[in-house]
PDB file of C-alpha atoms in Angstrom:
ATOM      1  CA  MET G   1     -26.745  61.103 -86.305  1.00 48.00           C
ATOM      2  CA  VAL G   2     -26.445  62.234 -82.658  1.00 54.00           C
ATOM      3  CA  LYS G   3     -22.841  62.620 -81.344  1.00 54.00           C
ATOM      4  CA  GLU G   4     -22.076  63.520 -77.732  1.00 53.00           C
ATOM      5  CA  VAL G   5     -19.539  66.102 -77.092  1.00 48.00           C
ATOM      6  CA  GLU G   6     -16.925  64.259 -75.113  1.00 50.00           C
ATOM      7  CA  GLY G   7     -17.188  64.752 -71.383  1.00 50.00           C
ATOM      8  CA  VAL G   8     -20.349  66.830 -71.640  1.00 57.00           C
ATOM      9  CA  ILE G   9     -23.736  65.402 -70.430  1.00 75.00           C
ATOM     10  CA  GLY G  10     -26.985  67.174 -71.061  1.00 95.00           C
ATOM     11  CA  LYS G  11     -30.455  66.356 -69.821  1.00 98.00           C
ATOM     12  CA  VAL G  12     -33.914  66.705 -71.226  1.00 98.00           C
ATOM     13  CA  TYR G  13     -36.937  67.654 -69.099  1.00 98.00           C
ATOM     14  CA  LEU G  14     -40.382  66.812 -70.281  1.00 98.00           C
ATOM     15  CA  VAL G  15     -42.466  69.456 -68.630  1.00 98.00           C
ATOM     16  CA  GLY G  16     -46.327  69.739 -68.452  1.00 98.00           C
ATOM     17  CA  ALA G  17     -47.174  73.346 -68.998  1.00 98.00           C
ATOM     18  CA  GLY G  18     -50.744  72.946 -67.859  1.00 98.00           C
ATOM     19  CA  PRO G  19     -54.067  73.570 -69.592  1.00 97.00           C
ATOM     20  CA  GLY G  20     -53.737  77.257 -70.646  1.00 96.00           C
ATOM     21  CA  ASP G  21     -54.010  79.496 -67.666  1.00 97.00           C
ATOM     22  CA  PRO G  22     -50.151  80.149 -67.065  1.00 97.00           C
ATOM     23  CA  ASP G  23     -50.695  80.140 -63.322  1.00 98.00           C
ATOM     24  CA  LEU G  24     -51.474  76.472 -63.404  1.00 98.00           C
ATOM     25  CA  ILE G  25     -47.944  75.201 -64.334  1.00 98.00           C
ATOM     26  CA  THR G  26     -46.125  73.658 -61.445  1.00 98.00           C
ATOM     27  CA  ILE G  27     -43.489  75.462 -59.385  1.00 98.00           C
ATOM     28  CA  LYS G  28     -40.991  72.771 -60.494  1.00 98.00           C
ATOM     29  CA  GLY G  29     -41.851  73.443 -64.151  1.00 98.00           C
ATOM     30  CA  VAL G  30     -41.128  77.119 -63.707  1.00 98.00           C
ATOM     31  CA  LYS G  31     -37.764  76.389 -62.095  1.00 98.00           C
ATOM     32  CA  ILE G  32     -36.802  74.077 -64.988  1.00 98.00           C
ATOM     33  CA  ILE G  33     -37.783  76.755 -67.642  1.00 98.00           C
ATOM     34  CA  SER G  34     -35.701  79.342 -65.816  1.00 98.00           C
ATOM     35  CA  GLN G  35     -32.539  77.048 -66.148  1.00 98.00           C
ATOM     36  CA  SER G  36     -33.157  75.820 -69.742  1.00 98.00           C
ATOM     37  CA  ASP G  37     -30.603  76.342 -72.533  1.00 98.00           C
ATOM     38  CA  VAL G  38     -33.100  75.215 -75.089  1.00 98.00           C
ATOM     39  CA  ILE G  39     -36.901  75.106 -75.012  1.00 98.00           C
ATOM     40  CA  LEU G  40     -39.157  73.230 -77.512  1.00 98.00           C
ATOM     41  CA  TYR G  41     -42.653  74.170 -76.914  1.00 98.00           C
ATOM     42  CA  ASP G  42     -46.051  73.125 -78.424  1.00 96.00           C
ATOM     43  CA  ARG G  43     -49.016  75.150 -79.837  1.00 94.00           C
ATOM     44  CA  LEU G  44     -51.073  74.896 -76.760  1.00 94.00           C
ATOM     45  CA  VAL G  45     -48.490  76.143 -74.449  1.00 97.00           C
ATOM     46  CA  ASN G  46     -49.255  79.632 -73.173  1.00 97.00           C
ATOM     47  CA  GLU G  47     -46.336  81.599 -74.396  1.00 96.00           C
ATOM     48  CA  GLN G  48     -46.308  83.819 -71.296  1.00 98.00           C
ATOM     49  CA  LEU G  49     -44.374  80.857 -69.613  1.00 98.00           C
ATOM     50  CA  LEU G  50     -41.443  81.387 -71.985  1.00 98.00           C
ATOM     51  CA  ALA G  51     -40.760  84.590 -70.062  1.00 98.00           C
ATOM     52  CA  TYR G  52     -39.379  82.715 -67.222  1.00 98.00           C
ATOM     53  CA  ALA G  53     -36.544  81.472 -69.451  1.00 98.00           C
ATOM     54  CA  PRO G  54     -33.300  83.426 -69.692  1.00 98.00           C
ATOM     55  CA  GLU G  55     -32.909  85.808 -72.459  1.00 97.00           C
ATOM     56  CA  GLN G  56     -30.347  83.624 -74.322  1.00 98.00           C
ATOM     57  CA  THR G  57     -32.374  80.426 -74.261  1.00 98.00           C
ATOM     58  CA  ILE G  58     -33.091  79.059 -77.679  1.00 98.00           C
ATOM     59  CA  ARG G  59     -36.734  78.812 -78.279  1.00 98.00           C
ATOM     60  CA  ILE G  60     -38.020  76.321 -80.984  1.00 98.00           C
ATOM     61  CA  TYR G  61     -41.796  76.184 -81.807  1.00 97.00           C
ATOM     62  CA  CYS G  62     -43.057  72.783 -82.431  1.00 94.00           C
ATOM     63  CA  GLY G  63     -46.774  73.330 -82.718  1.00 85.00           C
ATOM     64  CA  LYS G  64     -49.148  70.854 -84.256  1.00 75.00           C
ATOM     65  CA  ARG G  65     -52.499  71.733 -85.922  1.00 69.00           C
ATOM     66  CA  PRO G  66     -54.740  68.874 -87.320  1.00 64.00           C
ATOM     67  CA  ASP G  67     -53.826  70.408 -90.837  1.00 65.00           C
ATOM     68  CA  HIS G  68     -50.268  71.387 -90.351  1.00 66.00           C
ATOM     69  CA  HIS G  69     -47.194  70.285 -88.248  1.00 67.00           C
ATOM     70  CA  ALA G  70     -44.481  72.888 -87.693  1.00 80.00           C
ATOM     71  CA  LEU G  71     -42.083  69.927 -87.161  1.00 92.00           C
ATOM     72  CA  LYS G  72     -42.564  66.270 -87.595  1.00 93.00           C
ATOM     73  CA  GLN G  73     -42.318  64.062 -84.416  1.00 94.00           C
ATOM     74  CA  GLU G  74     -39.232  62.461 -85.776  1.00 95.00           C
ATOM     75  CA  GLN G  75     -37.547  65.957 -86.170  1.00 96.00           C
ATOM     76  CA  ILE G  76     -38.644  66.853 -82.547  1.00 97.00           C
ATOM     77  CA  ASN G  77     -37.035  63.689 -81.324  1.00 97.00           C
ATOM     78  CA  GLN G  78     -33.852  64.380 -83.214  1.00 97.00           C
ATOM     79  CA  LEU G  79     -33.570  68.024 -81.865  1.00 97.00           C
ATOM     80  CA  LEU G  80     -34.098  66.767 -78.243  1.00 98.00           C
ATOM     81  CA  CYS G  81     -31.316  64.210 -78.645  1.00 97.00           C
ATOM     82  CA  TYR G  82     -29.036  66.702 -80.638  1.00 97.00           C
ATOM     83  CA  TYR G  83     -29.098  69.515 -78.074  1.00 97.00           C
ATOM     84  CA  ALA G  84     -28.842  67.194 -74.968  1.00 97.00           C
ATOM     85  CA  SER G  85     -25.819  65.449 -76.573  1.00 95.00           C
ATOM     86  CA  GLN G  86     -24.166  68.914 -76.857  1.00 96.00           C
ATOM     87  CA  GLY G  87     -24.458  69.160 -73.028  1.00 97.00           C
ATOM     88  CA  LYS G  88     -27.549  71.423 -72.969  1.00 97.00           C
ATOM     89  CA  VAL G  89     -30.319  71.573 -70.482  1.00 98.00           C
ATOM     90  CA  VAL G  90     -33.340  70.981 -72.872  1.00 98.00           C
ATOM     91  CA  THR G  91     -36.999  71.540 -71.850  1.00 98.00           C
ATOM     92  CA  ARG G  92     -39.547  69.880 -73.890  1.00 98.00           C
ATOM     93  CA  LEU G  93     -42.606  72.142 -72.771  1.00 98.00           C
ATOM     94  CA  LYS G  94     -45.879  70.378 -73.531  1.00 97.00           C
ATOM     95  CA  GLY G  95     -49.512  71.622 -73.164  1.00 97.00           C
ATOM     96  CA  GLY G  96     -51.372  69.699 -70.421  1.00 97.00           C
ATOM     97  CA  ASP G  97     -49.399  66.729 -69.208  1.00 98.00           C
ATOM     98  CA  PRO G  98     -46.539  65.077 -71.102  1.00 97.00           C
ATOM     99  CA  PHE G  99     -47.913  61.566 -70.748  1.00 98.00           C
ATOM    100  CA  ILE G 100     -51.618  62.180 -71.498  1.00 97.00           C
ATOM    101  CA  PHE G 101     -52.086  62.490 -75.249  1.00 95.00           C
ATOM    102  CA  GLY G 102     -48.756  64.391 -75.397  1.00 93.00           C
ATOM    103  CA  ARG G 103     -46.652  61.863 -77.012  1.00 95.00           C
ATOM    104  CA  GLY G 104     -44.203  62.067 -74.155  1.00 97.00           C
ATOM    105  CA  GLY G 105     -43.765  58.279 -74.192  1.00 97.00           C
ATOM    106  CA  GLU G 106     -42.498  58.458 -77.820  1.00 96.00           C
ATOM    107  CA  GLU G 107     -40.038  61.025 -77.000  1.00 98.00           C
ATOM    108  CA  VAL G 108     -38.643  59.278 -73.851  1.00 98.00           C
ATOM    109  CA  LEU G 109     -38.179  56.103 -75.990  1.00 97.00           C
ATOM    110  CA  ALA G 110     -36.200  58.078 -78.462  1.00 96.00           C
ATOM    111  CA  LEU G 111     -34.019  59.599 -75.553  1.00 97.00           C
ATOM    112  CA  ARG G 112     -33.378  56.145 -74.162  1.00 96.00           C
ATOM    113  CA  LYS G 113     -32.245  54.971 -77.438  1.00 95.00           C
ATOM    114  CA  TYR G 114     -29.434  57.333 -77.317  1.00 93.00           C
ATOM    115  CA  ARG G 115     -28.858  56.990 -73.574  1.00 95.00           C
ATOM    116  CA  ILE G 116     -29.861  60.528 -72.794  1.00 96.00           C
ATOM    117  CA  SER G 117     -30.782  61.545 -69.306  1.00 97.00           C
ATOM    118  CA  PHE G 118     -34.223  62.703 -68.841  1.00 98.00           C
ATOM    119  CA  GLU G 119     -36.852  63.748 -66.252  1.00 98.00           C
ATOM    120  CA  ILE G 120     -40.587  64.023 -66.283  1.00 98.00           C
ATOM    121  CA  VAL G 121     -42.435  66.963 -64.796  1.00 98.00           C
ATOM    122  CA  PRO G 122     -46.267  66.132 -64.781  1.00 98.00           C
ATOM    123  CA  GLY G 123     -48.711  68.925 -65.594  1.00 98.00           C
ATOM    124  CA  ILE G 124     -52.431  69.477 -65.060  1.00 98.00           C
ATOM    125  CA  THR G 125     -54.280  68.093 -68.078  1.00 98.00           C
ATOM    126  CA  SER G 126     -57.043  69.800 -69.779  1.00 98.00           C
ATOM    127  CA  GLY G 127     -59.209  66.632 -69.282  1.00 98.00           C
ATOM    128  CA  SER G 128     -59.547  67.432 -65.486  1.00 98.00           C
ATOM    129  CA  ALA G 129     -59.012  71.301 -65.659  1.00 98.00           C
ATOM    130  CA  ALA G 130     -61.446  72.267 -68.375  1.00 98.00           C
ATOM    131  CA  PRO G 131     -64.389  70.681 -66.648  1.00 98.00           C
ATOM    132  CA  ALA G 132     -63.281  72.092 -63.305  1.00 98.00           C
ATOM    133  CA  TYR G 133     -63.351  75.651 -64.702  1.00 98.00           C
ATOM    134  CA  ALA G 134     -66.660  74.813 -66.352  1.00 98.00           C
ATOM    135  CA  GLY G 135     -68.153  73.677 -62.943  1.00 98.00           C
ATOM    136  CA  ILE G 136     -68.261  69.923 -63.758  1.00 98.00           C
ATOM    137  CA  PRO G 137     -66.916  67.596 -61.238  1.00 98.00           C
ATOM    138  CA  LEU G 138     -65.837  64.420 -62.978  1.00 98.00           C
ATOM    139  CA  THR G 139     -66.799  62.261 -60.033  1.00 98.00           C
ATOM    140  CA  HIS G 140     -69.506  62.367 -57.550  1.00 97.00           C
ATOM    141  CA  ARG G 141     -70.598  59.914 -54.875  1.00 96.00           C
ATOM    142  CA  GLN G 142     -74.145  59.597 -55.971  1.00 96.00           C
ATOM    143  CA  ILE G 143     -73.446  60.119 -59.751  1.00 96.00           C
ATOM    144  CA  SER G 144     -70.100  58.989 -61.087  1.00 97.00           C
ATOM    145  CA  SER G 145     -67.474  56.571 -59.624  1.00 97.00           C
ATOM    146  CA  SER G 146     -65.472  55.965 -62.826  1.00 98.00           C
ATOM    147  CA  VAL G 147     -63.839  58.363 -65.366  1.00 98.00           C
ATOM    148  CA  ALA G 148     -61.989  57.552 -68.641  1.00 98.00           C
ATOM    149  CA  PHE G 149     -59.669  60.025 -70.491  1.00 98.00           C
ATOM    150  CA  VAL G 150     -60.028  59.058 -74.262  1.00 97.00           C
ATOM    151  CA  SER G 151     -59.059  60.206 -77.680  1.00 95.00           C
ATOM    152  CA  GLY G 152     -61.669  61.327 -80.134  1.00 94.00           C
ATOM    153  CA  VAL G 153     -59.563  60.059 -82.965  1.00 88.00           C
ATOM    154  CA  THR G 154     -59.066  56.316 -83.611  1.00 80.00           C
ATOM    155  CA  ARG G 155     -56.142  54.916 -85.405  1.00 71.00           C
ATOM    156  CA  ALA G 156     -58.149  53.488 -88.217  1.00 66.00           C
ATOM    157  CA  GLU G 157     -61.519  54.416 -89.437  1.00 61.00           C
ATOM    158  CA  GLU G 158     -62.745  50.888 -89.543  1.00 59.00           C
ATOM    159  CA  ASP G 159     -61.980  50.619 -85.698  1.00 80.00           C
ATOM    160  CA  SER G 160     -64.409  53.471 -84.834  1.00 85.00           C
ATOM    161  CA  GLU G 161     -67.483  51.584 -84.062  1.00 88.00           C
ATOM    162  CA  ALA G 162     -65.855  48.937 -82.004  1.00 90.00           C
ATOM    163  CA  TYR G 163     -63.798  51.759 -80.149  1.00 93.00           C
ATOM    164  CA  TRP G 164     -67.067  53.656 -79.213  1.00 95.00           C
ATOM    165  CA  GLU G 165     -69.090  50.480 -78.506  1.00 94.00           C
ATOM    166  CA  HIS G 166     -66.584  49.542 -75.772  1.00 93.00           C
ATOM    167  CA  LEU G 167     -66.735  53.068 -74.378  1.00 95.00           C
ATOM    168  CA  ALA G 168     -70.604  53.312 -74.587  1.00 96.00           C
ATOM    169  CA  LYS G 169     -70.784  50.426 -72.012  1.00 89.00           C
ATOM    170  CA  GLY G 170     -67.892  51.688 -69.916  1.00 90.00           C
ATOM    171  CA  PRO G 171     -67.193  54.437 -67.335  1.00 96.00           C
ATOM    172  CA  ASP G 172     -69.730  56.875 -65.973  1.00 97.00           C
ATOM    173  CA  THR G 173     -68.022  59.963 -67.219  1.00 98.00           C
ATOM    174  CA  LEU G 174     -66.151  60.254 -70.457  1.00 98.00           C
ATOM    175  CA  CYS G 175     -63.515  63.051 -71.025  1.00 98.00           C
ATOM    176  CA  ILE G 176     -62.715  63.116 -74.671  1.00 98.00           C
ATOM    177  CA  TYR G 177     -59.774  64.921 -76.288  1.00 97.00           C
ATOM    178  CA  MET G 178     -59.513  65.824 -79.987  1.00 95.00           C
ATOM    179  CA  GLY G 179     -63.298  64.988 -80.434  1.00 96.00           C
ATOM    180  CA  VAL G 180     -64.822  68.112 -81.853  1.00 96.00           C
ATOM    181  CA  LYS G 181     -64.284  67.296 -85.502  1.00 94.00           C
ATOM    182  CA  ASN G 182     -66.057  63.967 -85.151  1.00 94.00           C
ATOM    183  CA  LEU G 183     -68.576  65.132 -82.551  1.00 97.00           C
ATOM    184  CA  SER G 184     -71.697  64.097 -84.530  1.00 97.00           C
ATOM    185  CA  ASP G 185     -70.205  60.610 -85.185  1.00 95.00           C
ATOM    186  CA  ILE G 186     -69.052  60.086 -81.574  1.00 96.00           C
ATOM    187  CA  CYS G 187     -72.640  60.840 -80.306  1.00 97.00           C
ATOM    188  CA  LYS G 188     -74.252  58.616 -82.991  1.00 96.00           C
ATOM    189  CA  TYR G 189     -72.084  55.661 -82.015  1.00 96.00           C
ATOM    190  CA  LEU G 190     -72.540  56.045 -78.301  1.00 97.00           C
ATOM    191  CA  ILE G 191     -76.324  56.201 -78.650  1.00 98.00           C
ATOM    192  CA  ARG G 192     -76.262  53.248 -81.020  1.00 97.00           C
ATOM    193  CA  TYR G 193     -74.366  51.078 -78.527  1.00 96.00           C
ATOM    194  CA  GLY G 194     -76.350  51.966 -75.344  1.00 96.00           C
ATOM    195  CA  ARG G 195     -75.911  55.391 -73.996  1.00 97.00           C
ATOM    196  CA  ASP G 196     -79.219  57.107 -73.582  1.00 97.00           C
ATOM    197  CA  ALA G 197     -79.785  59.937 -76.139  1.00 98.00           C
ATOM    198  CA  MET G 198     -80.538  62.220 -73.262  1.00 98.00           C
ATOM    199  CA  THR G 199     -77.121  61.800 -71.643  1.00 98.00           C
ATOM    200  CA  PRO G 200     -75.875  65.280 -70.955  1.00 98.00           C
ATOM    201  CA  ILE G 201     -72.643  66.487 -72.637  1.00 98.00           C
ATOM    202  CA  ALA G 202     -70.578  69.644 -72.474  1.00 98.00           C
ATOM    203  CA  ALA G 203     -68.224  70.958 -75.094  1.00 98.00           C
ATOM    204  CA  ILE G 204     -65.552  73.249 -73.448  1.00 98.00           C
ATOM    205  CA  TYR G 205     -63.479  75.559 -75.855  1.00 98.00           C
ATOM    206  CA  TYR G 206     -60.025  76.729 -74.578  1.00 96.00           C
ATOM    207  CA  GLY G 207     -60.724  75.627 -71.008  1.00 97.00           C
ATOM    208  CA  THR G 208     -59.088  77.763 -68.183  1.00 97.00           C
ATOM    209  CA  THR G 209     -58.441  80.597 -70.340  1.00 96.00           C
ATOM    210  CA  GLN G 210     -60.105  84.065 -70.739  1.00 93.00           C
ATOM    211  CA  VAL G 211     -61.794  82.969 -73.937  1.00 94.00           C
ATOM    212  CA  GLN G 212     -63.274  79.784 -72.516  1.00 96.00           C
ATOM    213  CA  GLN G 213     -66.714  78.866 -73.776  1.00 96.00           C
ATOM    214  CA  THR G 214     -68.914  75.991 -72.512  1.00 97.00           C
ATOM    215  CA  VAL G 215     -71.913  74.659 -74.473  1.00 98.00           C
ATOM    216  CA  THR G 216     -74.157  71.923 -73.016  1.00 98.00           C
ATOM    217  CA  GLY G 217     -76.716  69.656 -74.502  1.00 98.00           C
ATOM    218  CA  THR G 218     -77.351  65.925 -74.808  1.00 98.00           C
ATOM    219  CA  LEU G 219     -75.983  63.245 -77.064  1.00 98.00           C
ATOM    220  CA  GLU G 220     -78.918  63.868 -79.349  1.00 98.00           C
ATOM    221  CA  THR G 221     -78.594  67.859 -79.406  1.00 98.00           C
ATOM    222  CA  ILE G 222     -74.991  68.754 -78.931  1.00 98.00           C
ATOM    223  CA  ALA G 223     -73.815  68.583 -82.452  1.00 97.00           C
ATOM    224  CA  LEU G 224     -76.255  71.330 -83.498  1.00 97.00           C
ATOM    225  CA  LYS G 225     -75.770  73.376 -80.247  1.00 97.00           C
ATOM    226  CA  ALA G 226     -71.963  73.287 -80.365  1.00 97.00           C
ATOM    227  CA  LYS G 227     -71.339  73.690 -84.075  1.00 94.00           C
ATOM    228  CA  GLN G 228     -69.339  77.003 -83.369  1.00 95.00           C
ATOM    229  CA  ILE G 229     -67.069  75.192 -80.951  1.00 96.00           C
ATOM    230  CA  LYS G 230     -63.828  74.443 -82.662  1.00 94.00           C
ATOM    231  CA  ASN G 231     -60.416  72.909 -81.416  1.00 93.00           C
ATOM    232  CA  PRO G 232     -58.992  72.915 -78.908  1.00 95.00           C
ATOM    233  CA  ALA G 233     -61.928  71.728 -76.905  1.00 97.00           C
ATOM    234  CA  MET G 234     -62.855  69.048 -74.450  1.00 98.00           C
ATOM    235  CA  LEU G 235     -65.883  66.914 -74.397  1.00 98.00           C
ATOM    236  CA  ILE G 236     -67.422  65.847 -71.189  1.00 98.00           C
ATOM    237  CA  ILE G 237     -70.074  63.248 -71.291  1.00 98.00           C
ATOM    238  CA  GLY G 238     -72.102  61.872 -68.293  1.00 98.00           C
ATOM    239  CA  GLU G 239     -74.680  62.678 -65.665  1.00 98.00           C
ATOM    240  CA  VAL G 240     -72.136  65.066 -63.813  1.00 98.00           C
ATOM    241  CA  VAL G 241     -72.542  67.602 -66.596  1.00 98.00           C
ATOM    242  CA  ARG G 242     -75.889  68.478 -64.943  1.00 98.00           C
ATOM    243  CA  LEU G 243     -74.114  69.860 -61.996  1.00 98.00           C
ATOM    244  CA  ARG G 244     -72.567  72.722 -63.941  1.00 98.00           C
ATOM    245  CA  GLU G 245     -76.008  74.382 -63.508  1.00 96.00           C
ATOM    246  CA  HIS G 246     -75.210  74.802 -59.707  1.00 96.00           C
ATOM    247  CA  ILE G 247     -71.359  74.888 -59.643  1.00 97.00           C
ATOM    248  CA  GLN G 248     -70.260  77.045 -62.713  1.00 95.00           C
ATOM    249  CA  TRP G 249     -68.034  79.702 -61.346  1.00 96.00           C
ATOM    250  CA  PHE G 250     -65.377  80.674 -63.761  1.00 95.00           C
ATOM    251  CA  GLU G 251     -67.455  82.258 -66.612  1.00 86.00           C
ATOM    252  CA  GLU G 252     -69.632  83.955 -63.821  1.00 83.00           C
ATOM    253  CA  MET G 253     -66.428  85.243 -62.214  1.00 87.00           C
ATOM    254  CA  ALA G 254     -65.129  86.629 -65.513  1.00 77.00           C
ATOM    255  CA  SER G 255     -68.468  88.352 -66.096  1.00 73.00           C
ATOM    256  CA  GLU G 256     -68.510  90.048 -62.748  1.00 73.00           C
ATOM    257  CA  GLU G 257     -64.907  91.296 -63.245  1.00 73.00           C
ATOM    258  CA  SER G 258     -65.822  92.763 -66.511  1.00 62.00           C
ATOM    259  CA  GLU G 259     -68.790  94.786 -64.982  1.00 52.00           C
ATOM    260  CA  PRO G 260     -68.273  98.255 -63.487  1.00 48.00           C
ATOM    261  CA  LEU G 261     -67.785  98.208 -59.715  1.00 40.00           C
ATOM    262  CA  GLY G 262     -71.203 100.065 -59.269  1.00 41.00           C
ATOM    263  CA  ALA G 263     -73.054  97.372 -61.032  1.00 37.00           C
ATOM    264  CA  VAL G 264     -71.621  94.577 -58.933  1.00 37.00           C
ATOM    265  CA  ILE G 265     -72.357  96.547 -55.690  1.00 35.00           C
ATOM    266  CA  SER G 266     -75.998  97.247 -56.656  1.00 29.00           C
ATOM    267  CA  SER G 267     -76.726  93.729 -57.844  1.00 25.00           C
TER     268      SER G 267
END
């Protein structure tokens, strides 16, 4: 039961922490963190961002892995409401963007139920950031004029075929979150329902971070080529993936920075 302290009004900020590189959070997000009494943060939030918070700020880890949730969603909702009702400035710090596969909508509805004030601070989602760092433009005038951000997990197993049949005939570029575990099935369904087996695909592990890895292939070959890629990873499907050969920059830059200065000058 949430009880509001008489005469005290708190507020909840749902802040997008960005895709992993701590420099990719918004200025507004940093300002809010620096004024927070309580921060509830997710597994994919770069913990360097917590350093912007005052020393006395309460920090609560809410991370979710496929096989384990530190807190259930209902518990997170209750904590947001509880601390705000005590007059606290509460930051819900979420990887990427709160409203793109971040359950931000569910949390806002819980806040509305108890008439708790809130504000949304958008973040850069990994669906656009990871391919950018991998050198893959999601759109290109001659190649792709449509993009879809989709989940690699369907609500019910029996819905899988209809779900991927719809997407196989849809946008030029697919950006798939949470799809690595089902990569083989996703490729199988897309080929079955009309995508060319030679359609290029990239699997990007921990995009925008120093451990970023990118593996490319086709719908026919990627399951074998990317079997070492684990979550968190983005899957990018479409002809734009071919442009990586010419545009990739981040991994090249990281490689150059790791070389001795003499090696760079002499190359």
